[in-house]
PDB file of C-alpha atoms in Angstrom:
ATOM      1  CA  MET A   1     -20.142  35.298  39.784  1.00 53.00           C
ATOM      2  CA  SER A   2     -20.284  31.895  41.455  1.00 52.00           C
ATOM      3  CA  ALA A   3     -23.995  32.437  42.164  1.00 50.00           C
ATOM      4  CA  ILE A   4     -24.638  33.026  38.448  1.00 50.00           C
ATOM      5  CA  LEU A   5     -22.678  29.879  37.575  1.00 48.00           C
ATOM      6  CA  LYS A   6     -24.485  27.827  40.208  1.00 49.00           C
ATOM      7  CA  SER A   7     -27.892  29.034  38.971  1.00 49.00           C
ATOM      8  CA  ARG A   8     -26.846  28.322  35.374  1.00 46.00           C
ATOM      9  CA  SER A   9     -25.764  24.803  36.330  1.00 47.00           C
ATOM     10  CA  ALA A  10     -29.098  24.349  38.148  1.00 47.00           C
ATOM     11  CA  THR A  11     -31.073  25.406  35.052  1.00 48.00           C
ATOM     12  CA  LEU A  12     -28.885  23.115  32.921  1.00 47.00           C
ATOM     13  CA  ALA A  13     -29.597  20.190  35.273  1.00 46.00           C
ATOM     14  CA  LEU A  14     -33.326  20.993  35.324  1.00 46.00           C
ATOM     15  CA  SER A  15     -33.587  21.275  31.534  1.00 47.00           C
ATOM     16  CA  SER A  16     -31.702  18.012  31.004  1.00 47.00           C
ATOM     17  CA  ARG A  17     -33.879  16.174  33.563  1.00 48.00           C
ATOM     18  CA  SER A  18     -37.161  17.399  32.090  1.00 47.00           C
ATOM     19  CA  TRP A  19     -36.000  16.458  28.575  1.00 47.00           C
ATOM     20  CA  THR A  20     -35.192  12.859  29.558  1.00 45.00           C
ATOM     21  CA  ARG A  21     -38.671  11.288  29.681  1.00 49.00           C
ATOM     22  CA  CYS A  22     -38.566   7.638  28.616  1.00 44.00           C
ATOM     23  CA  SER A  23     -35.154   8.091  27.050  1.00 46.00           C
ATOM     24  CA  SER A  24     -33.471   7.853  30.461  1.00 48.00           C
ATOM     25  CA  LEU A  25     -32.500   4.291  29.415  1.00 50.00           C
ATOM     26  CA  ARG A  26     -30.287   5.665  26.624  1.00 51.00           C
ATOM     27  CA  ALA A  27     -27.080   4.743  28.387  1.00 47.00           C
ATOM     28  CA  MET A  28     -25.093   4.207  25.180  1.00 52.00           C
ATOM     29  CA  SER A  29     -24.239   7.858  24.816  1.00 50.00           C
ATOM     30  CA  THR A  30     -20.961   8.798  23.172  1.00 52.00           C
ATOM     31  CA  ALA A  31     -21.333  12.243  24.740  1.00 49.00           C
ATOM     32  CA  ASN A  32     -19.508  11.690  28.031  1.00 48.00           C
ATOM     33  CA  SER A  33     -18.765  15.384  28.042  1.00 48.00           C
ATOM     34  CA  SER A  34     -22.493  16.162  28.168  1.00 48.00           C
ATOM     35  CA  THR A  35     -22.505  15.390  31.897  1.00 47.00           C
ATOM     36  CA  GLN A  36     -19.551  17.729  32.465  1.00 47.00           C
ATOM     37  CA  PRO A  37     -21.500  21.013  32.801  1.00 46.00           C
ATOM     38  CA  GLU A  38     -23.199  19.757  35.960  1.00 46.00           C
ATOM     39  CA  THR A  39     -19.965  18.777  37.704  1.00 47.00           C
ATOM     40  CA  SER A  40     -17.480  21.271  36.264  1.00 47.00           C
ATOM     41  CA  ALA A  41     -19.724  24.278  36.752  1.00 45.00           C
ATOM     42  CA  SER A  42     -19.974  23.632  40.454  1.00 48.00           C
ATOM     43  CA  SER A  43     -16.264  22.863  40.914  1.00 50.00           C
ATOM     44  CA  LEU A  44     -14.752  25.533  38.622  1.00 49.00           C
ATOM     45  CA  ALA A  45     -16.596  28.417  40.141  1.00 49.00           C
ATOM     46  CA  THR A  46     -13.866  30.904  39.299  1.00 52.00           C
ATOM     47  CA  THR A  47     -13.568  30.288  35.510  1.00 52.00           C
ATOM     48  CA  SER A  48     -15.633  32.493  33.243  1.00 55.00           C
ATOM     49  CA  GLU A  49     -15.790  29.847  30.455  1.00 55.00           C
ATOM     50  CA  VAL A  50     -17.893  26.940  31.814  1.00 62.00           C
ATOM     51  CA  SER A  51     -17.444  23.708  29.791  1.00 84.00           C
ATOM     52  CA  HIS A  52     -20.947  23.990  28.326  1.00 94.00           C
ATOM     53  CA  ASN A  53     -21.219  21.959  25.150  1.00 97.00           C
ATOM     54  CA  THR A  54     -21.782  24.183  22.141  1.00 98.00           C
ATOM     55  CA  HIS A  55     -20.616  22.094  19.163  1.00 98.00           C
ATOM     56  CA  PHE A  56     -21.163  18.730  17.529  1.00 98.00           C
ATOM     57  CA  LYS A  57     -17.927  16.853  16.884  1.00 98.00           C
ATOM     58  CA  VAL A  58     -18.884  14.669  13.935  1.00 98.00           C
ATOM     59  CA  THR A  59     -16.698  11.902  12.480  1.00 98.00           C
ATOM     60  CA  LEU A  60     -17.554  10.048   9.275  1.00 98.00           C
ATOM     61  CA  LYS A  61     -17.259   6.310   9.938  1.00 98.00           C
ATOM     62  CA  ARG A  62     -19.073   4.793   6.933  1.00 98.00           C
ATOM     63  CA  SER A  63     -18.993   6.198   3.423  1.00 98.00           C
ATOM     64  CA  GLY A  64     -21.955   7.394   1.427  1.00 98.00           C
ATOM     65  CA  ILE A  65     -21.039   5.398  -1.667  1.00 97.00           C
ATOM     66  CA  SER A  66     -24.140   4.204  -3.548  1.00 96.00           C
ATOM     67  CA  LEU A  67     -26.509   5.772  -1.035  1.00 98.00           C
ATOM     68  CA  GLY A  68     -27.759   8.338  -3.531  1.00 97.00           C
ATOM     69  CA  ASP A  69     -27.249  12.001  -4.312  1.00 98.00           C
ATOM     70  CA  LYS A  70     -29.253  13.254  -1.320  1.00 98.00           C
ATOM     71  CA  VAL A  71     -27.087  11.461   1.241  1.00 98.00           C
ATOM     72  CA  LYS A  72     -23.906  12.370  -0.609  1.00 98.00           C
ATOM     73  CA  GLY A  73     -25.093  15.970  -0.765  1.00 98.00           C
ATOM     74  CA  THR A  74     -25.759  15.945   2.978  1.00 98.00           C
ATOM     75  CA  LEU A  75     -22.265  14.622   3.671  1.00 98.00           C
ATOM     76  CA  LEU A  76     -20.782  17.352   1.480  1.00 98.00           C
ATOM     77  CA  ALA A  77     -22.898  19.972   3.232  1.00 98.00           C
ATOM     78  CA  LEU A  78     -21.529  18.743   6.562  1.00 98.00           C
ATOM     79  CA  GLY A  79     -18.023  19.153   5.151  1.00 98.00           C
ATOM     80  CA  PHE A  80     -17.058  15.517   4.710  1.00 98.00           C
ATOM     81  CA  HIS A  81     -14.741  14.504   1.890  1.00 98.00           C
ATOM     82  CA  ARG A  82     -13.328  11.216   3.218  1.00 98.00           C
ATOM     83  CA  ARG A  83     -13.892   8.607   5.909  1.00 98.00           C
ATOM     84  CA  PHE A  84     -12.636   9.287   9.464  1.00 98.00           C
ATOM     85  CA  GLN A  85     -12.649  13.010   8.794  1.00 98.00           C
ATOM     86  CA  THR A  86     -13.771  15.059  11.812  1.00 98.00           C
ATOM     87  CA  VAL A  87     -15.783  18.279  11.474  1.00 98.00           C
ATOM     88  CA  TYR A  88     -17.198  20.623  14.088  1.00 98.00           C
ATOM     89  CA  HIS A  89     -20.654  22.194  13.827  1.00 98.00           C
ATOM     90  CA  ARG A  90     -22.340  24.596  16.204  1.00 98.00           C
ATOM     91  CA  HIS A  91     -25.516  23.355  17.910  1.00 98.00           C
ATOM     92  CA  THR A  92     -28.170  24.440  15.398  1.00 98.00           C
ATOM     93  CA  PRO A  93     -31.336  22.703  14.158  1.00 98.00           C
ATOM     94  CA  GLU A  94     -29.817  22.700  10.653  1.00 98.00           C
ATOM     95  CA  ALA A  95     -26.725  20.815  11.751  1.00 98.00           C
ATOM     96  CA  ALA A  96     -28.822  18.441  13.873  1.00 98.00           C
ATOM     97  CA  GLY A  97     -31.090  17.676  10.912  1.00 98.00           C
ATOM     98  CA  MET A  98     -28.122  16.963   8.647  1.00 98.00           C
ATOM     99  CA  ILE A  99     -26.533  14.678  11.223  1.00 98.00           C
ATOM    100  CA  LEU A 100     -29.777  12.766  11.692  1.00 98.00           C
ATOM    101  CA  LYS A 101     -30.096  12.341   7.936  1.00 98.00           C
ATOM    102  CA  VAL A 102     -26.789  10.427   7.914  1.00 98.00           C
ATOM    103  CA  LYS A 103     -26.957   9.019  11.449  1.00 98.00           C
ATOM    104  CA  GLU A 104     -25.954   5.515  10.275  1.00 98.00           C
ATOM    105  CA  LEU A 105     -22.689   6.767   8.813  1.00 98.00           C
ATOM    106  CA  VAL A 106     -21.539   9.126  11.492  1.00 98.00           C
ATOM    107  CA  GLU A 107     -20.308   9.295  15.091  1.00 98.00           C
ATOM    108  CA  VAL A 108     -21.249  12.341  17.168  1.00 98.00           C
ATOM    109  CA  GLU A 109     -19.909  13.877  20.364  1.00 98.00           C
ATOM    110  CA  ASN A 110     -20.934  17.096  22.099  1.00 98.00           C
ATOM    111  CA  VAL A 111     -17.941  19.318  22.858  1.00 98.00           C
ATOM    112  CA  PRO A 112     -17.464  22.780  24.358  1.00 98.00           C
ATOM    113  CA  GLU A 113     -16.205  25.799  22.388  1.00 97.00           C
ATOM    114  CA  HIS A 114     -12.552  25.462  23.416  1.00 97.00           C
ATOM    115  CA  MET A 115     -12.363  21.908  22.028  1.00 97.00           C
ATOM    116  CA  VAL A 116     -13.217  22.979  18.474  1.00 98.00           C
ATOM    117  CA  ARG A 117     -10.284  22.506  16.077  1.00 98.00           C
ATOM    118  CA  THR A 118      -9.744  23.746  12.527  1.00 98.00           C
ATOM    119  CA  PRO A 119      -8.348  21.254   9.960  1.00 97.00           C
ATOM    120  CA  GLU A 120      -4.893  22.856  10.290  1.00 98.00           C
ATOM    121  CA  GLU A 121      -5.002  22.491  14.077  1.00 98.00           C
ATOM    122  CA  GLN A 122      -6.112  18.857  13.749  1.00 98.00           C
ATOM    123  CA  ARG A 123      -3.208  18.205  11.376  1.00 97.00           C
ATOM    124  CA  ARG A 124      -0.750  19.795  13.796  1.00 96.00           C
ATOM    125  CA  GLU A 125      -2.088  17.659  16.652  1.00 96.00           C
ATOM    126  CA  ARG A 126      -1.707  14.496  14.566  1.00 96.00           C
ATOM    127  CA  LYS A 127       1.994  15.211  13.863  1.00 95.00           C
ATOM    128  CA  ALA A 128       4.472  13.146  15.811  1.00 94.00           C
ATOM    129  CA  VAL A 129       6.911  14.947  18.077  1.00 91.00           C
ATOM    130  CA  ARG A 130      10.520  14.612  16.922  1.00 91.00           C
ATOM    131  CA  GLY A 131      12.649  12.557  19.255  1.00 94.00           C
ATOM    132  CA  TYR A 132      15.542  14.953  18.823  1.00 95.00           C
ATOM    133  CA  LYS A 133      16.184  18.680  18.825  1.00 94.00           C
ATOM    134  CA  VAL A 134      18.163  20.491  16.154  1.00 91.00           C
ATOM    135  CA  VAL A 135      20.703  22.724  17.910  1.00 91.00           C
ATOM    136  CA  GLY A 136      22.602  23.911  14.854  1.00 90.00           C
ATOM    137  CA  ASN A 137      24.337  22.988  11.625  1.00 91.00           C
ATOM    138  CA  ARG A 138      27.822  23.510  10.159  1.00 92.00           C
ATOM    139  CA  ARG A 139      26.765  25.955   7.439  1.00 92.00           C
ATOM    140  CA  GLU A 140      25.111  28.285   9.920  1.00 89.00           C
ATOM    141  CA  SER A 141      28.137  28.216  12.195  1.00 89.00           C
ATOM    142  CA  LEU A 142      30.428  29.115   9.242  1.00 90.00           C
ATOM    143  CA  LEU A 143      28.216  31.999   8.128  1.00 89.00           C
ATOM    144  CA  ASN A 144      28.019  33.431  11.613  1.00 83.00           C
ATOM    145  CA  VAL A 145      31.855  33.170  12.030  1.00 66.00           C
TER     146      VAL A 145
ATOM    147  CA  MET B   1     -26.764 -23.697 -16.464  1.00 64.00           C
ATOM    148  CA  PHE B   2     -25.559 -20.541 -18.193  1.00 68.00           C
ATOM    149  CA  GLY B   3     -25.597 -16.905 -17.130  1.00 65.00           C
ATOM    150  CA  ALA B   4     -24.110 -14.878 -14.296  1.00 60.00           C
ATOM    151  CA  PHE B   5     -26.107 -16.397 -11.448  1.00 61.00           C
ATOM    152  CA  ARG B   6     -25.141 -20.020 -11.743  1.00 58.00           C
ATOM    153  CA  PRO B   7     -26.067 -22.599  -9.102  1.00 58.00           C
ATOM    154  CA  THR B   8     -23.488 -24.762  -7.273  1.00 59.00           C
ATOM    155  CA  GLY B   9     -21.744 -27.475  -9.158  1.00 63.00           C
ATOM    156  CA  THR B  10     -18.542 -27.895 -11.100  1.00 62.00           C
ATOM    157  CA  ASN B  11     -17.862 -24.305 -11.930  1.00 55.00           C
ATOM    158  CA  LEU B  12     -14.327 -23.880 -13.120  1.00 57.00           C
ATOM    159  CA  GLY B  13     -13.634 -20.249 -12.443  1.00 67.00           C
ATOM    160  CA  GLY B  14     -17.315 -19.365 -12.401  1.00 66.00           C
ATOM    161  CA  LEU B  15     -19.070 -17.253  -9.811  1.00 71.00           C
ATOM    162  CA  LEU B  16     -20.886 -18.685  -6.834  1.00 71.00           C
ATOM    163  CA  TRP B  17     -23.742 -16.517  -5.505  1.00 75.00           C
ATOM    164  CA  LYS B  18     -25.119 -18.073  -2.352  1.00 85.00           C
ATOM    165  CA  THR B  19     -26.617 -16.016   0.433  1.00 90.00           C
ATOM    166  CA  PRO B  20     -27.542 -17.850   3.658  1.00 94.00           C
ATOM    167  CA  TRP B  21     -31.213 -17.726   4.569  1.00 94.00           C
ATOM    168  CA  LYS B  22     -30.543 -16.332   8.033  1.00 95.00           C
ATOM    169  CA  LEU B  23     -27.781 -14.314   9.686  1.00 97.00           C
ATOM    170  CA  SER B  24     -24.986 -16.015  11.612  1.00 97.00           C
ATOM    171  CA  VAL B  25     -24.289 -15.245  15.281  1.00 98.00           C
ATOM    172  CA  THR B  26     -21.443 -12.934  14.327  1.00 98.00           C
ATOM    173  CA  ARG B  27     -23.496 -10.979  11.820  1.00 98.00           C
ATOM    174  CA  LYS B  28     -26.311 -10.611  14.369  1.00 98.00           C
ATOM    175  CA  ALA B  29     -23.842  -9.341  16.973  1.00 98.00           C
ATOM    176  CA  ASN B  30     -22.456  -6.797  14.503  1.00 98.00           C
ATOM    177  CA  ALA B  31     -25.981  -5.721  13.544  1.00 98.00           C
ATOM    178  CA  ARG B  32     -26.813  -5.126  17.216  1.00 98.00           C
ATOM    179  CA  ALA B  33     -23.624  -3.101  17.663  1.00 98.00           C
ATOM    180  CA  ARG B  34     -24.519  -0.939  14.665  1.00 98.00           C
ATOM    181  CA  LEU B  35     -28.004  -0.305  16.096  1.00 98.00           C
ATOM    182  CA  LYS B  36     -26.418   0.759  19.399  1.00 98.00           C
ATOM    183  CA  LYS B  37     -24.112   3.174  17.551  1.00 98.00           C
ATOM    184  CA  VAL B  38     -27.081   4.829  15.835  1.00 98.00           C
ATOM    185  CA  ASP B  39     -28.812   5.018  19.228  1.00 98.00           C
ATOM    186  CA  ALA B  40     -25.738   6.812  20.548  1.00 98.00           C
ATOM    187  CA  VAL B  41     -25.850   9.342  17.691  1.00 98.00           C
ATOM    188  CA  ILE B  42     -29.529  10.097  18.339  1.00 98.00           C
ATOM    189  CA  GLU B  43     -28.779  10.385  22.051  1.00 98.00           C
ATOM    190  CA  ALA B  44     -25.927  12.843  21.409  1.00 98.00           C
ATOM    191  CA  VAL B  45     -28.175  15.039  19.266  1.00 98.00           C
ATOM    192  CA  ARG B  46     -30.873  14.880  21.948  1.00 98.00           C
ATOM    193  CA  ALA B  47     -28.379  15.766  24.689  1.00 97.00           C
ATOM    194  CA  SER B  48     -27.288  18.841  22.740  1.00 97.00           C
ATOM    195  CA  GLY B  49     -30.657  20.420  23.478  1.00 96.00           C
ATOM    196  CA  VAL B  50     -31.366  21.348  19.860  1.00 97.00           C
ATOM    197  CA  GLN B  51     -34.999  21.008  18.836  1.00 97.00           C
ATOM    198  CA  CYS B  52     -35.958  19.910  15.349  1.00 97.00           C
ATOM    199  CA  GLU B  53     -38.580  17.781  13.618  1.00 98.00           C
ATOM    200  CA  SER B  54     -36.108  15.119  12.491  1.00 98.00           C
ATOM    201  CA  LEU B  55     -35.059  14.622  16.120  1.00 98.00           C
ATOM    202  CA  ASN B  56     -38.695  14.089  17.129  1.00 98.00           C
ATOM    203  CA  ARG B  57     -39.007  11.451  14.413  1.00 98.00           C
ATOM    204  CA  ALA B  58     -35.706   9.820  15.423  1.00 98.00           C
ATOM    205  CA  LEU B  59     -36.785   9.617  19.074  1.00 98.00           C
ATOM    206  CA  GLU B  60     -39.913   7.743  18.009  1.00 97.00           C
ATOM    207  CA  LEU B  61     -37.731   4.936  16.615  1.00 98.00           C
ATOM    208  CA  PRO B  62     -37.313   1.976  18.986  1.00 98.00           C
ATOM    209  CA  LYS B  63     -33.952   1.596  20.685  1.00 98.00           C
ATOM    210  CA  GLU B  64     -31.866  -1.550  20.189  1.00 97.00           C
ATOM    211  CA  HIS B  65     -32.842  -3.065  23.562  1.00 98.00           C
ATOM    212  CA  GLU B  66     -36.527  -2.314  22.872  1.00 96.00           C
ATOM    213  CA  MET B  67     -36.569  -4.073  19.506  1.00 97.00           C
ATOM    214  CA  PRO B  68     -37.694  -7.681  19.230  1.00 97.00           C
ATOM    215  CA  ALA B  69     -35.177 -10.047  17.577  1.00 97.00           C
ATOM    216  CA  LYS B  70     -37.584 -10.410  14.669  1.00 97.00           C
ATOM    217  CA  ASP B  71     -37.211  -6.718  13.824  1.00 97.00           C
ATOM    218  CA  LYS B  72     -33.438  -6.721  14.256  1.00 98.00           C
ATOM    219  CA  TYR B  73     -32.684  -9.604  11.879  1.00 98.00           C
ATOM    220  CA  THR B  74     -35.684  -9.751   9.525  1.00 98.00           C
ATOM    221  CA  ILE B  75     -37.703  -7.220   7.578  1.00 98.00           C
ATOM    222  CA  PHE B  76     -41.174  -7.068   6.081  1.00 98.00           C
ATOM    223  CA  SER B  77     -41.436  -8.460   2.558  1.00 97.00           C
ATOM    224  CA  ALA B  78     -44.736  -8.288   0.674  1.00 97.00           C
ATOM    225  CA  THR B  79     -43.754 -10.995  -1.809  1.00 97.00           C
ATOM    226  CA  THR B  80     -42.322 -13.683   0.526  1.00 96.00           C
ATOM    227  CA  LYS B  81     -44.253 -16.488   2.179  1.00 96.00           C
ATOM    228  CA  GLY B  82     -44.709 -15.408   5.805  1.00 95.00           C
ATOM    229  CA  TYR B  83     -44.197 -11.764   4.754  1.00 97.00           C
ATOM    230  CA  ARG B  84     -40.720 -11.670   6.276  1.00 97.00           C
ATOM    231  CA  LYS B  85     -37.238 -11.995   4.810  1.00 97.00           C
ATOM    232  CA  GLY B  86     -33.730 -11.702   6.183  1.00 97.00           C
ATOM    233  CA  ILE B  87     -32.676  -8.087   6.718  1.00 98.00           C
ATOM    234  CA  HIS B  88     -29.316  -8.880   5.086  1.00 97.00           C
ATOM    235  CA  LYS B  89     -31.123  -9.249   1.763  1.00 96.00           C
ATOM    236  CA  VAL B  90     -31.724  -5.490   1.691  1.00 97.00           C
ATOM    237  CA  PRO B  91     -28.999  -3.655  -0.260  1.00 96.00           C
ATOM    238  CA  LYS B  92     -26.911  -1.328   1.963  1.00 97.00           C
ATOM    239  CA  TRP B  93     -28.737  -2.677   5.039  1.00 98.00           C
ATOM    240  CA  THR B  94     -25.698  -1.944   7.218  1.00 98.00           C
ATOM    241  CA  ARG B  95     -25.973   1.755   6.394  1.00 98.00           C
ATOM    242  CA  MET B  96     -29.755   2.217   6.483  1.00 97.00           C
ATOM    243  CA  THR B  97     -32.342   2.556   9.231  1.00 97.00           C
ATOM    244  CA  LEU B  98     -34.747  -0.390   8.982  1.00 97.00           C
ATOM    245  CA  ARG B  99     -36.237  -0.524  12.463  1.00 97.00           C
ATOM    246  CA  THR B 100     -39.967  -0.453  11.909  1.00 97.00           C
ATOM    247  CA  ASN B 101     -42.218  -2.695   9.866  1.00 97.00           C
ATOM    248  CA  PRO B 102     -45.939  -2.461   8.963  1.00 97.00           C
ATOM    249  CA  LYS B 103     -48.114  -3.158  11.952  1.00 95.00           C
ATOM    250  CA  GLY B 104     -49.084  -6.782  12.338  1.00 94.00           C
ATOM    251  CA  PHE B 105     -46.301  -8.204  10.153  1.00 93.00           C
TER     252      PHE B 105
END
């Protein structure tokens, strides 16, 4: 099991190194998690789910107002309805093409599968925790006698 | 004297449309930051390992630190003397990719 993971991490490292030709200077990457597979795979040898990035986490930072129907259509296809909305897309050439079409408006991060959140989950995470706990109320205590 | 685009002068309640010829230090700094953000987006898509034609085209674009100042703050203009004008004169310039210009200009 650990041998498979170690070989997978080796192939990941090899593929990433061969891909970075002159773009090794691109230090301004938002994808800090993209370097995780190389370190986490070697350390978490027992977990079956390696933190291998599978999704784009895309956030709309600038609107598409007055940029034309094509750009607006691309934003809609990505699932954006308002600024600062976050959507998750699997790593596909279609998603990559759409993101690059609106690259000036958007912020992208590569995340693993377990970090993907549905809109309901995102809403739940945004909610503030109550500073108190409801232990009971008078009506309930009367009903229960 | 009349019309929407009036020059400076005593304009009681009128509109003043004056755009500076060049960008200020602040605007240039913000423009550089925006270029870096787009570089980061292209880098994230590249790091994902997905292969597509639009990524190949995006990787051909110069990065912010590779661009000369002329390309960051001015853009080719066929009708202007010197064939260059301020990039801020382009509508929606803060949300468009305007990195390359015709060769020699």
